[in-house]
Amino acid sequence: MKLKPKEKPLDRLRSLASLISMIDSYRAMVLVAPEKLEYRAIESGIPGIRKEIREIMHDVDRIVKAIRRERRLYRMIRLSLLLKIAAALPLAALLIILLVGWQGGQTYLLQIFTMFPLMVLFIVVLPNAFLIFDYFVRMKIAAFKEKKVRGLHRSIERMKEVAQKLIFKLNLLAERWNVEAEKLTIRLYHSDYDGVIIKKKPSFVFPYYVAVPVLSGGSEKIEEEK
């Protein structure tokens, strides 16, 4: 499928914000599909972004291979993803059943929703199993990052450098295109970037910061780089 750049400035900048989040995820060694990086770059339609991404694909590949070599950690990460899906889908299905049953007067759907074993499994057991296991996996990833793996730390630093550069680009274009900062949220696992304001801190459920770009001053830093 051939992707086309988005047309509206807001949509283009949201694609760029999503791309920044993905790059920061690799810095945190939380993997996303590598092809999604270029997809987001194409969607943004911003000149030079695809080139930036292609230049770090070697680093992306190094991070992925480093985790895959740690077979136990890699299996744990995949299991955490499966638990997340197992926890989210049944809960979403139950909420839909509740909504349909309530609006349509279909009481048998409500009875399904209120079955005690299902409520315990879908609302208590699976979500808590995922949260606990995911927290444990994040601790394992943090410990792995502390190891002196040849070349890996440099690749992680490259993720930070590129994410920072794209944040400045996001700030500059948001000012130029008159896009409100509050409409451009960025999910980050690190809070050491310039040019962003942290709106929400990580929690046990959501292990990332929610940030928005700083529109005053971001363009000045871009100009300094040129």
Coordinates of N, CA and C in Angstrom, one line a residue:
M1 N 0.8 -1.2 0.0 CA 0.0 0.0 0.0 C 0.9 1.2 0.0
K2 N 0.6 2.1 -1.0 CA 1.4 3.4 -1.1 C 0.8 4.4 -0.2
L3 N 1.6 4.9 0.7 CA 1.2 6.0 1.6 C 1.3 7.4 1.0
K4 N 0.4 8.2 1.3 CA 0.5 9.6 0.9 C 0.6 10.6 2.1
P5 N 1.3 11.7 1.9 CA 1.4 12.7 3.0 C 0.0 13.2 3.3
K6 N -0.2 13.4 4.6 CA -1.5 14.1 5.0 C -1.5 15.5 4.6
E7 N -2.7 16.1 4.4 CA -2.8 17.4 3.9 C -2.9 18.5 4.9
K8 N -3.7 18.3 5.9 CA -3.9 19.3 6.9 C -2.7 19.5 7.8
P9 N -2.3 20.8 8.1 CA -1.2 21.0 9.0 C -1.2 20.3 10.3
L10 N -2.4 20.2 10.9 CA -2.6 19.6 12.2 C -2.3 18.1 12.1
D11 N -2.8 17.4 11.1 CA -2.6 16.0 10.9 C -1.1 15.7 10.6
R12 N -0.5 16.6 9.8 CA 0.9 16.4 9.5 C 1.8 16.5 10.8
L13 N 1.5 17.5 11.6 CA 2.2 17.6 12.8 C 1.9 16.5 13.9
R14 N 0.7 16.0 13.8 CA 0.4 14.9 14.7 C 1.2 13.6 14.3
S15 N 1.4 13.5 13.0 CA 2.2 12.4 12.5 C 3.6 12.5 13.0
L16 N 4.1 13.8 13.0 CA 5.5 14.0 13.4 C 5.6 13.8 14.9
A17 N 4.6 14.2 15.7 CA 4.6 14.0 17.1 C 4.6 12.5 17.5
S18 N 3.8 11.7 16.7 CA 3.8 10.3 16.9 C 5.1 9.7 16.5
L19 N 5.8 10.2 15.5 CA 7.1 9.7 15.1 C 8.1 10.0 16.3
I20 N 8.0 11.1 16.9 CA 8.9 11.4 18.0 C 8.7 10.5 19.1
S21 N 7.4 10.1 19.4 CA 7.1 9.2 20.5 C 7.7 7.8 20.2
M22 N 7.7 7.4 18.9 CA 8.2 6.1 18.5 C 9.8 6.0 18.7
I23 N 10.4 7.1 18.3 CA 11.9 7.2 18.4 C 12.3 7.1 19.9
D24 N 11.5 7.9 20.7 CA 11.8 7.8 22.2 C 11.6 6.5 22.7
S25 N 10.6 5.7 22.2 CA 10.3 4.4 22.6 C 11.5 3.5 22.4
Y26 N 12.2 3.6 21.2 CA 13.4 2.9 21.0 C 14.5 3.2 21.9
R27 N 14.5 4.5 22.3 CA 15.5 4.9 23.3 C 15.3 4.2 24.6
A28 N 14.0 4.0 24.9 CA 13.7 3.3 26.2 C 13.7 1.8 26.0
M29 N 14.0 1.3 24.7 CA 14.0 -0.1 24.4 C 12.6 -0.7 24.5
V30 N 11.6 0.1 24.2 CA 10.2 -0.4 24.1 C 10.0 -0.4 22.6
L31 N 9.9 -1.6 22.0 CA 10.0 -1.7 20.5 C 8.6 -1.4 19.9
V32 N 8.7 -0.8 18.7 CA 7.5 -0.7 17.8 C 8.0 -1.2 16.5
A33 N 7.1 -1.5 15.6 CA 7.5 -2.1 14.3 C 8.4 -1.0 13.6
P34 N 9.6 -1.4 13.1 CA 10.5 -0.4 12.5 C 9.9 0.3 11.3
E35 N 9.1 -0.4 10.5 CA 8.5 0.2 9.3 C 7.5 1.4 9.7
K36 N 7.0 1.4 10.9 CA 6.1 2.4 11.3 C 6.8 3.8 11.4
L37 N 8.1 3.8 11.6 CA 8.9 5.0 11.6 C 8.8 5.7 10.3
E38 N 9.1 5.0 9.2 CA 9.0 5.6 7.9 C 7.6 5.9 7.5
Y39 N 6.6 5.1 7.9 CA 5.2 5.4 7.6 C 4.9 6.8 8.2
R40 N 5.3 7.0 9.4 CA 4.9 8.3 10.1 C 5.7 9.5 9.4
A41 N 6.9 9.2 9.0 CA 7.7 10.2 8.2 C 7.0 10.6 6.9
I42 N 6.5 9.6 6.2 CA 5.8 9.8 4.9 C 4.5 10.6 5.2
E43 N 3.8 10.2 6.2 CA 2.5 10.8 6.5 C 2.7 12.3 6.8
S44 N 3.8 12.6 7.5 CA 4.0 14.0 7.9 C 4.2 14.9 6.6
G45 N 4.9 14.3 5.6 CA 5.1 15.1 4.4 C 6.1 16.2 4.6
I46 N 6.8 16.2 5.7 CA 7.7 17.3 6.0 C 9.1 17.0 5.4
P47 N 9.6 17.9 4.6 CA 10.9 17.7 3.9 C 12.0 17.4 4.9
G48 N 12.8 16.4 4.6 CA 14.0 16.0 5.4 C 13.7 15.0 6.5
I49 N 12.4 14.7 6.8 CA 12.1 13.8 7.9 C 12.5 12.4 7.5
R50 N 12.1 12.0 6.3 CA 12.4 10.6 5.9 C 13.9 10.3 5.9
K51 N 14.7 11.3 5.5 CA 16.2 11.2 5.5 C 16.7 11.0 6.9
E52 N 16.1 11.7 7.8 CA 16.5 11.6 9.2 C 16.3 10.2 9.7
I53 N 15.1 9.6 9.3 CA 14.7 8.3 9.8 C 15.6 7.2 9.1
R54 N 15.9 7.4 7.9 CA 16.7 6.4 7.2 C 18.1 6.4 7.8
E55 N 18.6 7.5 8.3 CA 20.0 7.6 8.8 C 20.1 6.9 10.2
I56 N 18.9 6.7 10.9 CA 19.0 6.0 12.2 C 18.5 4.6 12.1
M57 N 18.1 4.1 10.9 CA 17.6 2.7 10.8 C 18.7 1.7 11.3
H58 N 19.9 2.0 11.0 CA 21.0 1.1 11.5 C 21.0 1.0 13.0
D59 N 20.7 2.1 13.7 CA 20.7 2.2 15.1 C 19.4 1.4 15.6
V60 N 18.3 1.6 14.9 CA 17.1 0.9 15.3 C 17.3 -0.6 15.2
D61 N 18.0 -1.0 14.1 CA 18.3 -2.5 13.9 C 19.2 -3.0 15.0
R62 N 20.1 -2.2 15.4 CA 21.1 -2.6 16.5 C 20.3 -2.8 17.8
I63 N 19.4 -1.9 18.1 CA 18.6 -2.0 19.4 C 17.7 -3.3 19.3
V64 N 17.1 -3.5 18.2 CA 16.2 -4.7 18.1 C 17.0 -5.9 18.2
K65 N 18.1 -6.0 17.6 CA 19.0 -7.2 17.7 C 19.5 -7.4 19.1
A66 N 19.8 -6.3 19.8 CA 20.4 -6.5 21.1 C 19.3 -7.1 22.1
I67 N 18.1 -6.7 21.9 CA 17.0 -7.2 22.7 C 16.7 -8.7 22.3
R68 N 16.7 -9.0 21.0 CA 16.4 -10.3 20.6 C 17.5 -11.3 21.0
R69 N 18.7 -10.8 21.2 CA 19.8 -11.7 21.7 C 19.6 -12.1 23.1
E70 N 18.9 -11.2 23.9 CA 18.5 -11.5 25.2 C 17.2 -12.3 25.1
R71 N 17.3 -13.6 24.8 CA 16.1 -14.4 24.5 C 15.0 -14.3 25.6
R72 N 15.5 -14.4 26.9 CA 14.5 -14.4 27.9 C 13.8 -13.1 28.0
L73 N 14.5 -12.0 27.9 CA 13.9 -10.7 28.0 C 13.0 -10.4 26.8
Y74 N 13.4 -10.9 25.6 CA 12.6 -10.7 24.4 C 11.3 -11.5 24.6
R75 N 11.3 -12.7 25.1 CA 10.1 -13.5 25.3 C 9.2 -12.8 26.3
M76 N 9.8 -12.2 27.3 CA 9.0 -11.5 28.4 C 8.3 -10.3 27.8
I77 N 9.0 -9.6 26.9 CA 8.4 -8.4 26.2 C 7.2 -8.8 25.4
R78 N 7.4 -9.9 24.6 CA 6.3 -10.4 23.8 C 5.1 -10.9 24.6
L79 N 5.4 -11.6 25.8 CA 4.3 -12.0 26.6 C 3.6 -10.8 27.3
S80 N 4.3 -9.8 27.6 CA 3.7 -8.6 28.1 C 2.7 -8.0 27.1
L81 N 3.1 -8.0 25.8 CA 2.2 -7.5 24.8 C 0.9 -8.3 24.7
L82 N 1.1 -9.7 24.8 CA -0.1 -10.6 24.7 C -1.0 -10.4 25.9
L83 N -0.4 -10.2 27.1 CA -1.2 -9.9 28.2 C -2.0 -8.6 28.1
K84 N -1.3 -7.6 27.5 CA -2.0 -6.3 27.3 C -3.2 -6.5 26.4
I85 N -3.1 -7.2 25.3 CA -4.2 -7.5 24.4 C -5.3 -8.3 25.2
A86 N -4.8 -9.3 25.9 CA -5.8 -10.2 26.6 C -6.6 -9.4 27.7
A87 N -5.9 -8.4 28.2 CA -6.6 -7.5 29.3 C -7.5 -6.5 28.6
A88 N -7.1 -5.9 27.5 CA -7.8 -4.8 26.9 C -9.1 -5.3 26.1
L89 N -8.9 -6.3 25.3 CA -10.0 -6.7 24.4 C -11.3 -7.1 25.1
P90 N -11.2 -8.1 26.1 CA -12.4 -8.5 26.8 C -13.0 -7.3 27.6
L91 N -12.2 -6.5 28.2 CA -12.8 -5.3 28.9 C -13.6 -4.4 27.9
A92 N -13.0 -4.2 26.8 CA -13.7 -3.3 25.8 C -14.9 -4.0 25.3
A93 N -14.9 -5.3 25.1 CA -16.1 -6.0 24.7 C -17.2 -5.9 25.8
L94 N -16.8 -6.1 27.0 CA -17.8 -6.0 28.1 C -18.4 -4.6 28.2
L95 N -17.6 -3.6 28.0 CA -18.2 -2.2 28.0 C -19.1 -2.0 26.8
I96 N -18.8 -2.6 25.7 CA -19.8 -2.5 24.5 C -21.1 -3.2 24.8
I97 N -20.9 -4.4 25.4 CA -22.1 -5.1 25.8 C -23.0 -4.3 26.8
L98 N -22.3 -3.7 27.7 CA -23.0 -2.9 28.7 C -23.8 -1.7 28.0
L99 N -23.1 -1.1 27.1 CA -23.7 0.1 26.4 C -24.9 -0.4 25.6
V100 N -24.7 -1.4 24.8 CA -25.8 -1.9 24.0 C -27.0 -2.4 24.8
G101 N -26.6 -3.2 25.8 CA -27.7 -3.7 26.7 C -28.5 -2.6 27.4
W102 N -27.8 -1.5 27.8 CA -28.4 -0.4 28.5 C -29.3 0.4 27.6
Q103 N -28.8 0.7 26.4 CA -29.6 1.5 25.4 C -30.7 0.8 24.7
G104 N -30.5 -0.5 24.5 CA -31.5 -1.3 23.8 C -32.4 -2.1 24.6
G105 N -32.2 -2.0 25.9 CA -33.1 -2.7 26.8 C -33.0 -4.2 26.8
Q106 N -31.8 -4.6 26.3 CA -31.6 -6.1 26.2 C -30.9 -6.5 27.5
T107 N -31.8 -6.9 28.4 CA -31.3 -7.3 29.8 C -30.4 -8.5 29.8
Y108 N -30.6 -9.4 28.8 CA -29.7 -10.6 28.9 C -28.3 -10.2 28.7
L109 N -28.0 -9.1 27.9 CA -26.6 -8.6 27.8 C -26.1 -8.1 29.1
L110 N -27.0 -7.4 29.8 CA -26.6 -6.9 31.1 C -26.3 -8.0 32.1
Q111 N -27.0 -9.1 32.0 CA -26.8 -10.2 32.8 C -25.5 -10.9 32.5
I112 N -25.1 -10.9 31.2 CA -23.8 -11.4 30.9 C -22.7 -10.6 31.5
F113 N -22.9 -9.3 31.4 CA -21.9 -8.3 32.0 C -21.7 -8.5 33.5
T114 N -22.8 -8.8 34.2 CA -22.7 -8.8 35.6 C -22.5 -10.2 36.2
M115 N -22.1 -11.2 35.3 CA -21.8 -12.5 35.8 C -20.5 -12.4 36.6
F116 N -20.5 -12.8 37.9 CA -19.4 -12.6 38.8 C -18.1 -13.2 38.3
P117 N -18.0 -14.4 37.8 CA -16.8 -14.9 37.3 C -16.1 -14.1 36.2
L118 N -17.0 -13.6 35.3 CA -16.5 -12.8 34.2 C -16.0 -11.5 34.7
M119 N -16.7 -10.9 35.6 CA -16.3 -9.6 36.1 C -14.9 -9.7 36.8
V120 N -14.7 -10.8 37.6 CA -13.5 -11.0 38.3 C -12.3 -11.2 37.3
L121 N -12.6 -12.1 36.2 CA -11.5 -12.4 35.3 C -11.2 -11.2 34.4
F122 N -12.2 -10.5 33.9 CA -11.9 -9.5 32.9 C -11.6 -8.1 33.5
I123 N -12.1 -7.8 34.7 CA -11.9 -6.5 35.3 C -10.9 -6.5 36.4
V124 N -10.6 -7.7 37.0 CA -9.6 -7.7 38.1 C -8.4 -8.5 37.7
V125 N -8.6 -9.8 37.3 CA -7.4 -10.7 37.1 C -6.5 -10.3 36.0
L126 N -7.1 -10.2 34.8 CA -6.3 -9.9 33.6 C -5.6 -8.6 33.6
P127 N -6.3 -7.5 33.9 CA -5.7 -6.2 34.0 C -4.5 -6.1 35.0
N128 N -4.8 -6.7 36.2 CA -3.7 -6.6 37.2 C -2.6 -7.5 36.9
A129 N -2.8 -8.7 36.2 CA -1.8 -9.5 35.8 C -0.9 -8.8 34.8
F130 N -1.5 -8.1 33.8 CA -0.7 -7.3 32.9 C 0.1 -6.2 33.5
L131 N -0.5 -5.4 34.4 CA 0.2 -4.3 35.1 C 1.4 -4.8 35.9
I132 N 1.2 -5.8 36.6 CA 2.3 -6.3 37.4 C 3.4 -6.9 36.6
F133 N 3.1 -7.7 35.6 CA 4.1 -8.3 34.7 C 4.8 -7.2 33.9
D134 N 4.0 -6.2 33.4 CA 4.6 -5.1 32.6 C 5.6 -4.3 33.4
Y135 N 5.2 -4.1 34.7 CA 6.2 -3.3 35.5 C 7.5 -4.1 35.7
F136 N 7.3 -5.4 35.9 CA 8.5 -6.3 36.1 C 9.4 -6.3 34.8
V137 N 8.8 -6.3 33.7 CA 9.5 -6.3 32.4 C 10.2 -4.9 32.2
R138 N 9.6 -3.8 32.6 CA 10.2 -2.5 32.5 C 11.5 -2.5 33.4
M139 N 11.4 -3.1 34.6 CA 12.6 -3.1 35.4 C 13.7 -3.9 34.8
K140 N 13.3 -5.0 34.1 CA 14.3 -5.8 33.5 C 15.0 -5.1 32.3
I141 N 14.2 -4.3 31.6 CA 14.7 -3.5 30.5 C 15.7 -2.5 31.0
A142 N 15.3 -1.8 32.1 CA 16.2 -0.8 32.7 C 17.5 -1.4 33.1
A143 N 17.5 -2.6 33.7 CA 18.7 -3.3 34.1 C 19.6 -3.6 32.9
F144 N 18.9 -4.1 31.8 CA 19.6 -4.4 30.6 C 20.3 -3.2 30.0
K145 N 19.7 -2.0 30.1 CA 20.3 -0.8 29.5 C 21.5 -0.4 30.3
E146 N 21.7 -0.8 31.5 CA 22.8 -0.5 32.3 C 24.1 -1.3 31.9
K147 N 23.9 -2.4 31.2 CA 25.0 -3.2 30.8 C 25.8 -2.5 29.7
K148 N 27.1 -2.7 29.8 CA 28.0 -2.1 28.8 C 28.0 -2.9 27.5
V149 N 27.0 -2.7 26.7 CA 26.9 -3.4 25.4 C 27.5 -2.6 24.3
R150 N 28.5 -3.1 23.6 CA 29.2 -2.4 22.6 C 28.3 -1.8 21.6
G151 N 28.4 -0.5 21.3 CA 27.6 0.1 20.3 C 26.2 0.4 20.7
L152 N 25.6 -0.3 21.6 CA 24.2 -0.1 22.0 C 24.0 1.3 22.6
H153 N 24.8 1.7 23.5 CA 24.6 3.0 24.1 C 24.7 4.2 23.1
R154 N 25.6 4.0 22.2 CA 25.7 5.1 21.1 C 24.4 5.1 20.3
S155 N 23.8 4.0 20.0 CA 22.6 4.0 19.2 C 21.4 4.6 20.0
I156 N 21.4 4.3 21.3 CA 20.4 4.9 22.2 C 20.6 6.4 22.2
E157 N 21.8 6.9 22.3 CA 22.1 8.3 22.3 C 21.6 9.0 21.0
R158 N 21.8 8.2 19.9 CA 21.3 8.7 18.6 C 19.8 8.9 18.6
M159 N 19.1 8.0 19.2 CA 17.7 8.1 19.3 C 17.3 9.5 20.0
K160 N 18.0 9.7 21.1 CA 17.8 11.0 21.8 C 18.1 12.2 21.0
E161 N 19.2 12.2 20.2 CA 19.6 13.3 19.4 C 18.5 13.6 18.3
V162 N 18.1 12.5 17.7 CA 17.1 12.7 16.6 C 15.8 13.1 17.1
A163 N 15.3 12.5 18.2 CA 14.1 12.9 18.8 C 14.1 14.4 19.2
Q164 N 15.2 14.9 19.8 CA 15.3 16.3 20.2 C 15.3 17.2 18.9
K165 N 16.0 16.8 17.9 CA 15.9 17.6 16.7 C 14.5 17.7 16.1
L166 N 13.8 16.6 16.1 CA 12.4 16.6 15.6 C 11.5 17.4 16.5
I167 N 11.7 17.4 17.8 CA 10.9 18.3 18.7 C 11.1 19.7 18.3
F168 N 12.3 20.2 18.1 CA 12.5 21.5 17.6 C 11.8 21.8 16.3
K169 N 11.9 20.9 15.4 CA 11.2 21.0 14.1 C 9.7 21.1 14.3
L170 N 9.1 20.3 15.2 CA 7.7 20.3 15.5 C 7.3 21.7 16.1
N171 N 8.1 22.2 17.0 CA 7.9 23.6 17.6 C 7.9 24.6 16.5
L172 N 8.9 24.6 15.6 CA 9.0 25.6 14.6 C 7.8 25.6 13.6
L173 N 7.4 24.4 13.2 CA 6.3 24.3 12.2 C 4.9 24.6 12.9
A174 N 4.8 24.2 14.1 CA 3.5 24.6 14.9 C 3.3 26.1 14.9
E175 N 4.4 26.8 15.2 CA 4.4 28.3 15.2 C 4.1 28.8 13.8
R176 N 4.8 28.3 12.8 CA 4.6 28.8 11.5 C 3.2 28.5 10.9
W177 N 2.6 27.4 11.3 CA 1.3 27.0 10.8 C 0.2 27.3 11.7
N178 N 0.5 28.0 12.8 CA -0.5 28.4 13.8 C -1.3 27.3 14.4
V179 N -0.7 26.2 14.7 CA -1.3 25.0 15.3 C -1.1 25.1 16.9
E180 N -2.2 24.9 17.6 CA -2.1 25.0 19.1 C -1.3 23.9 19.6
A181 N -0.5 24.2 20.6 CA 0.4 23.2 21.2 C -0.4 22.1 21.9
E182 N -1.5 22.4 22.5 CA -2.3 21.4 23.2 C -2.9 20.3 22.3
K183 N -2.9 20.6 21.0 CA -3.4 19.6 20.1 C -2.3 18.6 19.6
L184 N -1.1 18.8 20.1 CA 0.1 18.0 19.7 C 0.7 17.3 20.9
T185 N 0.0 16.3 21.4 CA 0.6 15.6 22.5 C 1.6 14.6 22.1
I186 N 2.7 14.4 22.9 CA 3.8 13.5 22.6 C 3.9 12.6 23.9
R187 N 3.9 11.3 23.6 CA 4.1 10.4 24.7 C 5.6 10.0 24.8
L188 N 6.2 10.3 25.9 CA 7.7 10.2 26.1 C 8.0 9.3 27.3
Y189 N 9.0 8.5 27.2 CA 9.5 7.7 28.3 C 10.6 8.5 29.1
H190 N 11.0 9.6 28.5 CA 12.1 10.4 29.1 C 11.6 11.9 29.2
S191 N 12.1 12.6 30.2 CA 11.7 14.0 30.4 C 12.8 14.9 30.2
D192 N 13.9 14.5 29.6 CA 15.1 15.3 29.5 C 15.3 16.0 28.2
Y193 N 14.1 16.2 27.5 CA 14.2 17.0 26.2 C 13.9 18.4 26.4
D194 N 14.5 19.3 25.6 CA 14.2 20.7 25.6 C 13.0 20.9 24.6
G195 N 12.3 22.0 24.9 CA 11.2 22.4 24.0 C 9.9 21.7 24.2
V196 N 9.7 21.0 25.3 CA 8.4 20.4 25.7 C 8.0 20.8 27.1
I197 N 6.7 20.7 27.3 CA 6.1 20.9 28.7 C 5.5 19.6 29.0
I198 N 5.8 19.1 30.2 CA 5.2 17.8 30.7 C 3.9 18.1 31.3
K199 N 2.8 17.5 30.7 CA 1.5 17.7 31.2 C 1.1 16.6 32.2
K200 N 1.6 15.4 32.0 CA 1.3 14.2 32.9 C 2.5 13.4 33.1
K201 N 2.7 13.0 34.4 CA 3.8 12.1 34.7 C 3.5 10.7 34.6
P202 N 4.5 9.8 34.5 CA 4.2 8.4 34.4 C 3.4 7.9 35.6
S203 N 2.6 6.8 35.4 CA 1.9 6.2 36.5 C 2.1 4.7 36.4
F204 N 1.6 3.9 37.3 CA 1.8 2.5 37.3 C 1.1 1.9 36.0
V205 N 0.0 2.6 35.6 CA -0.8 2.1 34.5 C -0.2 2.6 33.2
F206 N 0.2 3.9 33.1 CA 0.7 4.5 31.9 C 2.2 4.9 32.2
P207 N 3.2 4.1 31.7 CA 4.6 4.3 32.1 C 5.3 5.4 31.3
Y208 N 4.6 6.4 30.8 CA 5.2 7.4 30.0 C 4.7 8.8 30.4
Y209 N 5.5 9.8 30.1 CA 5.1 11.2 30.2 C 4.2 11.6 29.0
V210 N 3.3 12.5 29.3 CA 2.5 13.2 28.2 C 2.9 14.6 28.1
A211 N 3.5 15.0 27.0 CA 4.0 16.3 26.8 C 3.4 17.1 25.6
V212 N 3.6 18.4 25.6 CA 3.2 19.2 24.5 C 4.4 20.1 24.1
P213 N 4.5 20.5 22.9 CA 5.6 21.3 22.5 C 5.5 22.7 23.1
V214 N 6.7 23.3 23.3 CA 6.8 24.8 23.7 C 6.9 25.6 22.4
L215 N 5.9 26.4 22.2 CA 5.9 27.2 20.9 C 6.7 28.4 20.9
S216 N 7.1 28.9 22.1 CA 7.9 30.1 22.2 C 9.3 29.7 22.5
G217 N 10.2 29.9 21.6 CA 11.6 29.5 21.8 C 12.1 28.3 21.0
G218 N 11.1 27.5 20.6 CA 11.5 26.3 19.8 C 12.2 26.7 18.5
S219 N 11.6 27.7 17.8 CA 12.1 28.1 16.5 C 13.5 28.7 16.7
E220 N 13.8 29.4 17.8 CA 15.1 30.0 18.0 C 16.2 28.9 18.0
K221 N 15.9 27.8 18.6 CA 16.9 26.7 18.7 C 17.1 26.1 17.3
I222 N 16.0 26.0 16.5 CA 16.2 25.5 15.2 C 17.1 26.4 14.4
E223 N 16.9 27.7 14.5 CA 17.8 28.6 13.8 C 19.2 28.5 14.2
E224 N 19.4 28.3 15.5 CA 20.8 28.1 16.0 C 21.5 26.9 15.4
E225 N 20.7 25.9 15.1 CA 21.3 24.7 14.5 C 21.8 24.9 13.1
K226 N 21.1 25.7 12.3 CA 21.3 25.9 10.9 C 22.7 26.5 10.6

